[in-house]
PDB file of C-alpha atoms in Angstrom:
ATOM      1  CA  MET A 610    -280.961  15.498  61.601  1.00 42.00           C
ATOM      2  CA  LYS A 611    -281.798  12.404  63.631  1.00 38.00           C
ATOM      3  CA  LYS A 612    -284.693  14.187  65.349  1.00 37.00           C
ATOM      4  CA  TYR A 613    -285.892  15.452  61.962  1.00 38.00           C
ATOM      5  CA  ILE A 614    -285.997  11.923  60.545  1.00 41.00           C
ATOM      6  CA  LEU A 615    -287.805  10.570  63.608  1.00 39.00           C
ATOM      7  CA  VAL A 616    -290.428  13.313  63.377  1.00 37.00           C
ATOM      8  CA  ILE A 617    -291.049  12.530  59.699  1.00 39.00           C
ATOM      9  CA  LEU A 618    -291.438   8.811  60.393  1.00 40.00           C
ATOM     10  CA  SER A 619    -293.763   9.490  63.316  1.00 42.00           C
ATOM     11  CA  VAL A 620    -295.993  11.699  61.192  1.00 40.00           C
ATOM     12  CA  MET A 621    -296.040   9.118  58.392  1.00 44.00           C
ATOM     13  CA  LEU A 622    -297.039   6.358  60.806  1.00 41.00           C
ATOM     14  CA  ILE A 623    -299.835   8.512  62.222  1.00 40.00           C
ATOM     15  CA  LEU A 624    -301.073   9.306  58.733  1.00 42.00           C
ATOM     16  CA  ASN A 625    -300.934   5.651  57.830  1.00 44.00           C
ATOM     17  CA  SER A 626    -303.001   4.664  60.862  1.00 42.00           C
ATOM     18  CA  ALA A 627    -305.620   7.203  59.879  1.00 40.00           C
ATOM     19  CA  SER A 628    -305.572   6.276  56.198  1.00 40.00           C
ATOM     20  CA  CYS A 629    -306.085   2.566  56.936  1.00 40.00           C
ATOM     21  CA  THR A 630    -309.479   3.370  58.407  1.00 38.00           C
ATOM     22  CA  LEU A 631    -310.472   5.956  55.809  1.00 42.00           C
ATOM     23  CA  LYS A 632    -309.103   4.746  52.489  1.00 46.00           C
ATOM     24  CA  LYS A 633    -309.837   1.699  50.378  1.00 58.00           C
ATOM     25  CA  ASP A 634    -307.955   0.156  47.501  1.00 84.00           C
ATOM     26  CA  LEU A 635    -308.383   2.274  44.397  1.00 95.00           C
ATOM     27  CA  PRO A 636    -310.694   0.846  41.742  1.00 96.00           C
ATOM     28  CA  VAL A 637    -309.500  -0.619  38.456  1.00 97.00           C
ATOM     29  CA  ASN A 638    -311.992   1.487  36.484  1.00 97.00           C
ATOM     30  CA  ILE A 639    -313.511   4.904  37.124  1.00 97.00           C
ATOM     31  CA  THR A 640    -315.992   7.030  35.194  1.00 97.00           C
ATOM     32  CA  ILE A 641    -315.559  10.799  34.935  1.00 96.00           C
ATOM     33  CA  GLU A 642    -317.940  12.990  32.946  1.00 94.00           C
ATOM     34  CA  GLY A 643    -319.289   9.953  31.110  1.00 95.00           C
ATOM     35  CA  LYS A 644    -315.871   8.620  30.080  1.00 97.00           C
ATOM     36  CA  GLU A 645    -314.317   5.441  31.428  1.00 98.00           C
ATOM     37  CA  TYR A 646    -310.702   5.364  32.632  1.00 98.00           C
ATOM     38  CA  GLN A 647    -308.572   2.296  33.370  1.00 98.00           C
ATOM     39  CA  ARG A 648    -305.813   2.024  35.954  1.00 97.00           C
ATOM     40  CA  SER A 649    -302.209   1.129  35.148  1.00 95.00           C
ATOM     41  CA  PHE A 650    -298.603   1.722  36.350  1.00 94.00           C
ATOM     42  CA  ILE A 651    -299.300   1.447  40.073  1.00 93.00           C
ATOM     43  CA  GLY A 652    -296.232   2.895  41.792  1.00 91.00           C
ATOM     44  CA  GLU A 653    -294.219   2.646  38.560  1.00 94.00           C
ATOM     45  CA  LEU A 654    -294.615   6.068  36.959  1.00 95.00           C
ATOM     46  CA  TYR A 655    -294.405   9.265  38.994  1.00 95.00           C
ATOM     47  CA  PRO A 656    -295.827  12.546  37.674  1.00 95.00           C
ATOM     48  CA  LEU A 657    -293.240  15.243  37.042  1.00 94.00           C
ATOM     49  CA  ASP A 658    -295.567  18.164  37.737  1.00 86.00           C
ATOM     50  CA  ASN A 659    -295.078  17.949  41.506  1.00 67.00           C
ATOM     51  CA  THR A 660    -292.631  16.621  44.069  1.00 52.00           C
ATOM     52  CA  GLY A 661    -295.268  15.333  46.463  1.00 56.00           C
ATOM     53  CA  PHE A 662    -298.989  14.956  46.788  1.00 65.00           C
ATOM     54  CA  PRO A 663    -301.072  17.272  44.630  1.00 66.00           C
ATOM     55  CA  ASP A 664    -303.013  19.996  46.368  1.00 68.00           C
ATOM     56  CA  ALA A 665    -306.649  19.366  45.554  1.00 66.00           C
ATOM     57  CA  ASP A 666    -307.317  23.094  45.625  1.00 65.00           C
ATOM     58  CA  ASP A 667    -304.737  23.740  42.917  1.00 70.00           C
ATOM     59  CA  LYS A 668    -305.533  20.840  40.581  1.00 76.00           C
ATOM     60  CA  GLU A 669    -308.379  20.159  38.205  1.00 82.00           C
ATOM     61  CA  GLY A 670    -309.979  16.963  39.412  1.00 86.00           C
ATOM     62  CA  ILE A 671    -312.874  15.171  41.018  1.00 91.00           C
ATOM     63  CA  ARG A 672    -313.673  13.159  44.127  1.00 93.00           C
ATOM     64  CA  ILE A 673    -315.114   9.674  43.731  1.00 93.00           C
ATOM     65  CA  SER A 674    -316.063   7.716  46.854  1.00 91.00           C
ATOM     66  CA  GLY A 675    -313.898  10.065  48.897  1.00 89.00           C
ATOM     67  CA  GLU A 676    -310.791   9.632  46.729  1.00 92.00           C
ATOM     68  CA  TYR A 677    -309.307  12.534  44.776  1.00 92.00           C
ATOM     69  CA  TYR A 678    -308.442  12.034  41.090  1.00 95.00           C
ATOM     70  CA  TYR A 679    -306.626  14.919  39.506  1.00 93.00           C
ATOM     71  CA  LYS A 680    -306.441  15.712  35.828  1.00 94.00           C
ATOM     72  CA  TYR A 681    -302.874  15.233  34.620  1.00 94.00           C
ATOM     73  CA  GLN A 682    -301.963  17.789  31.977  1.00 92.00           C
ATOM     74  CA  LEU A 683    -298.359  16.946  31.043  1.00 95.00           C
ATOM     75  CA  THR A 684    -299.193  13.867  28.987  1.00 97.00           C
ATOM     76  CA  ASP A 685    -300.903  13.945  25.593  1.00 96.00           C
ATOM     77  CA  PHE A 686    -303.162  11.120  26.759  1.00 98.00           C
ATOM     78  CA  ASP A 687    -306.427  11.759  28.617  1.00 97.00           C
ATOM     79  CA  CYS A 688    -305.237  10.948  32.106  1.00 97.00           C
ATOM     80  CA  TYR A 689    -306.072  11.174  35.816  1.00 96.00           C
ATOM     81  CA  ILE A 690    -303.884  10.309  38.816  1.00 95.00           C
ATOM     82  CA  ALA A 691    -304.782   9.257  42.352  1.00 94.00           C
ATOM     83  CA  TYR A 692    -302.647   8.169  45.311  1.00 92.00           C
ATOM     84  CA  ASP A 693    -303.230   4.903  47.181  1.00 90.00           C
ATOM     85  CA  ASN A 694    -302.684   3.832  50.796  1.00 85.00           C
ATOM     86  CA  ASN A 695    -298.948   3.420  50.199  1.00 83.00           C
ATOM     87  CA  ALA A 696    -298.668   6.956  48.820  1.00 85.00           C
ATOM     88  CA  GLU A 697    -298.077   5.482  45.353  1.00 90.00           C
ATOM     89  CA  PRO A 698    -299.479   7.149  42.227  1.00 94.00           C
ATOM     90  CA  ASN A 699    -302.086   5.160  40.289  1.00 96.00           C
ATOM     91  CA  VAL A 700    -302.318   6.315  36.677  1.00 97.00           C
ATOM     92  CA  TYR A 701    -305.662   6.188  34.865  1.00 98.00           C
ATOM     93  CA  PHE A 702    -305.909   6.501  31.086  1.00 98.00           C
ATOM     94  CA  GLU A 703    -309.120   6.978  29.106  1.00 98.00           C
ATOM     95  CA  SER A 704    -310.244   3.523  27.941  1.00 98.00           C
ATOM     96  CA  GLY A 705    -310.403   4.438  24.266  1.00 97.00           C
ATOM     97  CA  ARG A 706    -306.617   5.025  24.154  1.00 97.00           C
ATOM     98  CA  PHE A 707    -305.625   2.904  27.103  1.00 98.00           C
ATOM     99  CA  GLU A 708    -303.620   0.380  25.085  1.00 98.00           C
ATOM    100  CA  ASP A 709    -301.839   3.172  23.184  1.00 98.00           C
ATOM    101  CA  ALA A 710    -300.879   4.920  26.422  1.00 98.00           C
ATOM    102  CA  VAL A 711    -299.611   1.757  28.106  1.00 98.00           C
ATOM    103  CA  SER A 712    -297.658   0.801  24.990  1.00 98.00           C
ATOM    104  CA  TYR A 713    -296.054   4.258  24.826  1.00 98.00           C
ATOM    105  CA  TYR A 714    -294.900   4.283  28.448  1.00 98.00           C
ATOM    106  CA  LYS A 715    -293.649   0.695  28.312  1.00 97.00           C
ATOM    107  CA  ASN A 716    -291.435   1.467  25.321  1.00 97.00           C
ATOM    108  CA  ALA A 717    -287.864   2.161  26.457  1.00 97.00           C
ATOM    109  CA  GLU A 718    -287.268   4.263  23.335  1.00 97.00           C
ATOM    110  CA  ASN A 719    -289.644   6.879  24.765  1.00 98.00           C
ATOM    111  CA  PHE A 720    -287.443   7.462  27.817  1.00 98.00           C
ATOM    112  CA  LYS A 721    -284.168   9.083  28.800  1.00 98.00           C
ATOM    113  CA  PHE A 722    -282.036   7.400  31.455  1.00 98.00           C
ATOM    114  CA  PHE A 723    -280.141   9.046  34.298  1.00 97.00           C
ATOM    115  CA  CYS A 724    -277.797   8.423  37.189  1.00 97.00           C
ATOM    116  CA  LEU A 725    -277.854  10.877  40.095  1.00 96.00           C
ATOM    117  CA  LEU A 726    -274.795  10.927  42.339  1.00 95.00           C
ATOM    118  CA  GLY A 727    -274.871  12.526  45.778  1.00 91.00           C
ATOM    119  CA  ASN A 728    -277.568  14.123  47.909  1.00 87.00           C
ATOM    120  CA  ILE A 729    -280.864  13.869  46.044  1.00 87.00           C
ATOM    121  CA  HIS A 730    -282.351  16.594  48.272  1.00 85.00           C
ATOM    122  CA  ASP A 731    -279.660  19.182  47.559  1.00 84.00           C
ATOM    123  CA  GLU A 732    -279.053  20.356  43.990  1.00 85.00           C
ATOM    124  CA  ASN A 733    -275.753  21.897  45.076  1.00 84.00           C
ATOM    125  CA  ASP A 734    -274.491  18.550  46.300  1.00 86.00           C
ATOM    126  CA  GLN A 735    -275.386  16.263  43.427  1.00 89.00           C
ATOM    127  CA  GLN A 736    -274.371  15.362  39.910  1.00 93.00           C
ATOM    128  CA  ILE A 737    -276.829  14.117  37.289  1.00 95.00           C
ATOM    129  CA  LEU A 738    -275.394  12.074  34.438  1.00 95.00           C
ATOM    130  CA  GLU A 739    -277.431  11.079  31.400  1.00 96.00           C
ATOM    131  CA  ILE A 740    -276.926   7.458  30.386  1.00 96.00           C
ATOM    132  CA  LYS A 741    -276.810   7.330  26.607  1.00 94.00           C
ATOM    133  CA  GLU A 742    -276.494   3.556  26.309  1.00 94.00           C
ATOM    134  CA  ILE A 743    -278.192   1.202  28.739  1.00 96.00           C
ATOM    135  CA  ASP A 744    -279.837  -2.202  28.858  1.00 97.00           C
ATOM    136  CA  SER A 745    -283.305  -0.999  29.857  1.00 96.00           C
ATOM    137  CA  LEU A 746    -284.304  -4.494  31.009  1.00 97.00           C
ATOM    138  CA  MET A 747    -281.464  -4.372  33.529  1.00 97.00           C
ATOM    139  CA  LEU A 748    -282.831  -1.107  34.905  1.00 97.00           C
ATOM    140  CA  ASP A 749    -286.298  -2.651  35.101  1.00 96.00           C
ATOM    141  CA  GLN A 750    -284.854  -5.552  37.095  1.00 97.00           C
ATOM    142  CA  LEU A 751    -282.975  -3.187  39.404  1.00 97.00           C
ATOM    143  CA  LEU A 752    -286.089  -1.103  40.060  1.00 96.00           C
ATOM    144  CA  GLU A 753    -288.206  -4.212  40.612  1.00 95.00           C
ATOM    145  CA  PHE A 754    -285.646  -5.578  43.080  1.00 95.00           C
ATOM    146  CA  SER A 755    -285.672  -2.219  44.858  1.00 94.00           C
ATOM    147  CA  LYS A 756    -289.456  -2.068  45.032  1.00 92.00           C
ATOM    148  CA  ASP A 757    -289.617  -5.588  46.481  1.00 90.00           C
ATOM    149  CA  ASN A 758    -286.969  -4.846  49.115  1.00 89.00           C
ATOM    150  CA  ASP A 759    -287.625  -1.210  49.982  1.00 88.00           C
ATOM    151  CA  TYR A 760    -288.393  -0.078  53.515  1.00 81.00           C
ATOM    152  CA  ASN A 761    -292.042   0.912  53.704  1.00 73.00           C
ATOM    153  CA  PRO A 762    -292.988   3.074  56.725  1.00 71.00           C
ATOM    154  CA  PHE A 763    -296.658   2.441  55.946  1.00 66.00           C
ATOM    155  CA  THR A 764    -296.484  -1.225  56.948  1.00 64.00           C
ATOM    156  CA  SER A 765    -294.983  -3.405  59.672  1.00 66.00           C
ATOM    157  CA  PHE A 766    -294.271  -6.180  57.158  1.00 69.00           C
ATOM    158  CA  ASN A 767    -290.856  -5.320  55.752  1.00 75.00           C
ATOM    159  CA  LYS A 768    -288.306  -7.801  54.444  1.00 70.00           C
ATOM    160  CA  GLU A 769    -285.361  -7.632  56.803  1.00 74.00           C
ATOM    161  CA  GLU A 770    -283.669 -10.946  56.107  1.00 76.00           C
ATOM    162  CA  GLY A 771    -280.344 -10.643  54.319  1.00 79.00           C
ATOM    163  CA  ILE A 772    -279.661  -7.143  55.663  1.00 90.00           C
ATOM    164  CA  THR A 773    -276.021  -6.179  56.268  1.00 93.00           C
ATOM    165  CA  THR A 774    -275.029  -3.412  58.695  1.00 94.00           C
ATOM    166  CA  VAL A 775    -272.078  -1.186  57.750  1.00 93.00           C
ATOM    167  CA  SER A 776    -270.677   2.082  59.059  1.00 91.00           C
ATOM    168  CA  ILE A 777    -271.486   5.363  57.348  1.00 90.00           C
ATOM    169  CA  PRO A 778    -268.197   6.536  55.783  1.00 82.00           C
ATOM    170  CA  ASP A 779    -268.704  10.210  56.677  1.00 82.00           C
ATOM    171  CA  PRO A 780    -271.474  10.908  59.233  1.00 82.00           C
ATOM    172  CA  ASN A 781    -271.081  14.646  58.555  1.00 82.00           C
ATOM    173  CA  ASP A 782    -271.963  14.163  54.890  1.00 85.00           C
ATOM    174  CA  TRP A 783    -273.876  10.924  54.989  1.00 84.00           C
ATOM    175  CA  MET A 784    -275.666  11.287  51.635  1.00 87.00           C
ATOM    176  CA  ALA A 785    -272.544  12.086  49.629  1.00 87.00           C
ATOM    177  CA  ASP A 786    -272.084   8.527  48.370  1.00 91.00           C
ATOM    178  CA  GLU A 787    -275.666   7.909  47.364  1.00 94.00           C
ATOM    179  CA  ILE A 788    -276.505   6.691  43.848  1.00 96.00           C
ATOM    180  CA  HIS A 789    -279.898   6.851  42.135  1.00 97.00           C
ATOM    181  CA  PHE A 790    -280.887   5.342  38.776  1.00 97.00           C
ATOM    182  CA  TYR A 791    -284.093   6.398  37.052  1.00 97.00           C
ATOM    183  CA  LYS A 792    -285.666   7.215  33.704  1.00 97.00           C
ATOM    184  CA  GLU A 793    -287.873  10.068  32.492  1.00 97.00           C
ATOM    185  CA  SER A 794    -290.307   9.947  29.598  1.00 98.00           C
ATOM    186  CA  LYS A 795    -289.269  12.124  26.666  1.00 98.00           C
ATOM    187  CA  ASP A 796    -292.634  13.897  26.731  1.00 97.00           C
ATOM    188  CA  GLY A 797    -291.732  15.274  30.166  1.00 96.00           C
ATOM    189  CA  ALA A 798    -294.692  13.636  31.892  1.00 97.00           C
ATOM    190  CA  PHE A 799    -293.378  10.809  34.067  1.00 97.00           C
ATOM    191  CA  SER A 800    -290.316   9.347  35.726  1.00 96.00           C
ATOM    192  CA  THR A 801    -289.618   6.187  37.637  1.00 96.00           C
ATOM    193  CA  SER A 802    -289.014   6.576  41.354  1.00 92.00           C
ATOM    194  CA  LYS A 803    -285.891   8.468  42.367  1.00 92.00           C
ATOM    195  CA  ALA A 804    -286.316   7.336  45.965  1.00 90.00           C
ATOM    196  CA  TYR A 805    -284.431   4.062  45.600  1.00 95.00           C
ATOM    197  CA  THR A 806    -280.917   4.619  46.881  1.00 96.00           C
ATOM    198  CA  PHE A 807    -277.782   2.607  46.165  1.00 97.00           C
ATOM    199  CA  ILE A 808    -274.205   2.724  47.361  1.00 95.00           C
ATOM    200  CA  LEU A 809    -270.994   0.999  46.350  1.00 95.00           C
ATOM    201  CA  TYR A 810    -269.674  -1.249  49.090  1.00 94.00           C
ATOM    202  CA  GLU A 811    -266.702  -3.560  48.582  1.00 93.00           C
ATOM    203  CA  ASP A 812    -266.958  -2.912  44.829  1.00 93.00           C
ATOM    204  CA  LYS A 813    -270.542  -4.162  44.737  1.00 96.00           C
ATOM    205  CA  LEU A 814    -273.768  -2.284  44.156  1.00 97.00           C
ATOM    206  CA  CYS A 815    -275.904  -2.376  47.278  1.00 96.00           C
ATOM    207  CA  PHE A 816    -279.440  -1.256  47.938  1.00 96.00           C
ATOM    208  CA  LEU A 817    -279.696   1.162  50.868  1.00 95.00           C
ATOM    209  CA  TYR A 818    -282.485  -0.143  53.071  1.00 92.00           C
ATOM    210  CA  GLN A 819    -282.240   2.391  55.879  1.00 91.00           C
ATOM    211  CA  TYR A 820    -279.998   4.760  57.793  1.00 91.00           C
ATOM    212  CA  ASP A 821    -279.743   4.111  61.527  1.00 91.00           C
ATOM    213  CA  PHE A 822    -278.688   6.996  63.791  1.00 91.00           C
ATOM    214  CA  THR A 823    -279.593   5.264  67.065  1.00 89.00           C
ATOM    215  CA  ASP A 824    -275.948   5.485  68.091  1.00 89.00           C
ATOM    216  CA  GLU A 825    -275.133   9.097  67.264  1.00 84.00           C
ATOM    217  CA  LYS A 826    -271.413   8.477  67.601  1.00 86.00           C
ATOM    218  CA  SER A 827    -271.434   5.465  65.278  1.00 89.00           C
ATOM    219  CA  PRO A 828    -274.343   5.736  62.820  1.00 91.00           C
ATOM    220  CA  VAL A 829    -274.758   2.875  60.378  1.00 94.00           C
ATOM    221  CA  MET A 830    -276.421   1.947  57.120  1.00 93.00           C
ATOM    222  CA  LEU A 831    -278.552  -1.132  56.609  1.00 94.00           C
ATOM    223  CA  ILE A 832    -277.839  -2.432  53.116  1.00 95.00           C
ATOM    224  CA  ARG A 833    -278.806  -5.334  50.923  1.00 95.00           C
ATOM    225  CA  TYR A 834    -276.565  -6.702  48.182  1.00 96.00           C
ATOM    226  CA  VAL A 835    -278.042  -6.375  44.689  1.00 97.00           C
ATOM    227  CA  PRO A 836    -278.064  -9.671  42.725  1.00 96.00           C
ATOM    228  CA  THR A 837    -274.639 -10.286  41.213  1.00 97.00           C
ATOM    229  CA  GLU A 838    -275.544 -10.011  37.522  1.00 97.00           C
ATOM    230  CA  ILE A 839    -277.331  -6.698  38.058  1.00 97.00           C
ATOM    231  CA  SER A 840    -274.606  -5.405  40.366  1.00 97.00           C
ATOM    232  CA  ASP A 841    -271.844  -6.222  37.890  1.00 97.00           C
ATOM    233  CA  TYR A 842    -273.698  -4.486  35.081  1.00 97.00           C
ATOM    234  CA  PHE A 843    -274.300  -1.250  36.977  1.00 97.00           C
ATOM    235  CA  CYS A 844    -270.808  -1.173  38.492  1.00 97.00           C
ATOM    236  CA  PHE A 845    -269.416  -1.357  34.947  1.00 95.00           C
ATOM    237  CA  LEU A 846    -271.890   1.316  33.827  1.00 96.00           C
ATOM    238  CA  LEU A 847    -270.900   3.607  36.706  1.00 95.00           C
ATOM    239  CA  GLU A 848    -267.219   3.234  35.953  1.00 92.00           C
ATOM    240  CA  ASN A 849    -267.777   4.237  32.337  1.00 90.00           C
ATOM    241  CA  LEU A 850    -269.975   7.193  33.289  1.00 90.00           C
ATOM    242  CA  GLN A 851    -267.478   8.588  35.762  1.00 82.00           C
ATOM    243  CA  ASN A 852    -264.547   8.179  33.375  1.00 80.00           C
ATOM    244  CA  LYS A 853    -266.167  10.256  30.633  1.00 70.00           C
TER     245      LYS A 853
END
């Protein structure tokens, strides 16, 4: 597993080095077939039609200045998606209904909320719980905190201050205690990122910054404590979810 992770990171770093010389920041506005599209939700909404980058050969789309914009079919809005240097989706809506689209996807009432417990990569080793009642602003704050403090393999400028190192409870099943909070739009088009990982440590919600398997006999997790108000809220939420 350690070798597998190292290979993935090595490939990502190589791709990043290449992309820095080939790719530019995506534009705010694009024009496709005479219609103008505006960019929004950079790295906030993730398309649910694929689990990774779209295959240009399998998607309806167009290249503009070397960048690929693919037509997104799952939303009722006229929409294209492109990926930036950080592998984040940039969502473009047709300008005529841009405000309507942004308003729809900013409205918490148009989303369902979930908590995934366990290994996100293995459906047989996870439990997904729908959260019927939630303070959506709290989730927004949690996701924003996560985005600001996440480990980004595409840059050398990561925030490492305030990191705490703790042992992995069970190195043989090291993803078993993972927690993921996210929301999905009711139209089945988008979700927030499921990549942010949390664990409970000393009865506090902590953001998992990175696993470290350098010492194979004593692997560790690098964690960051979530702000107290947010932590208390989600610890209470978790307790209620698991007691139902």
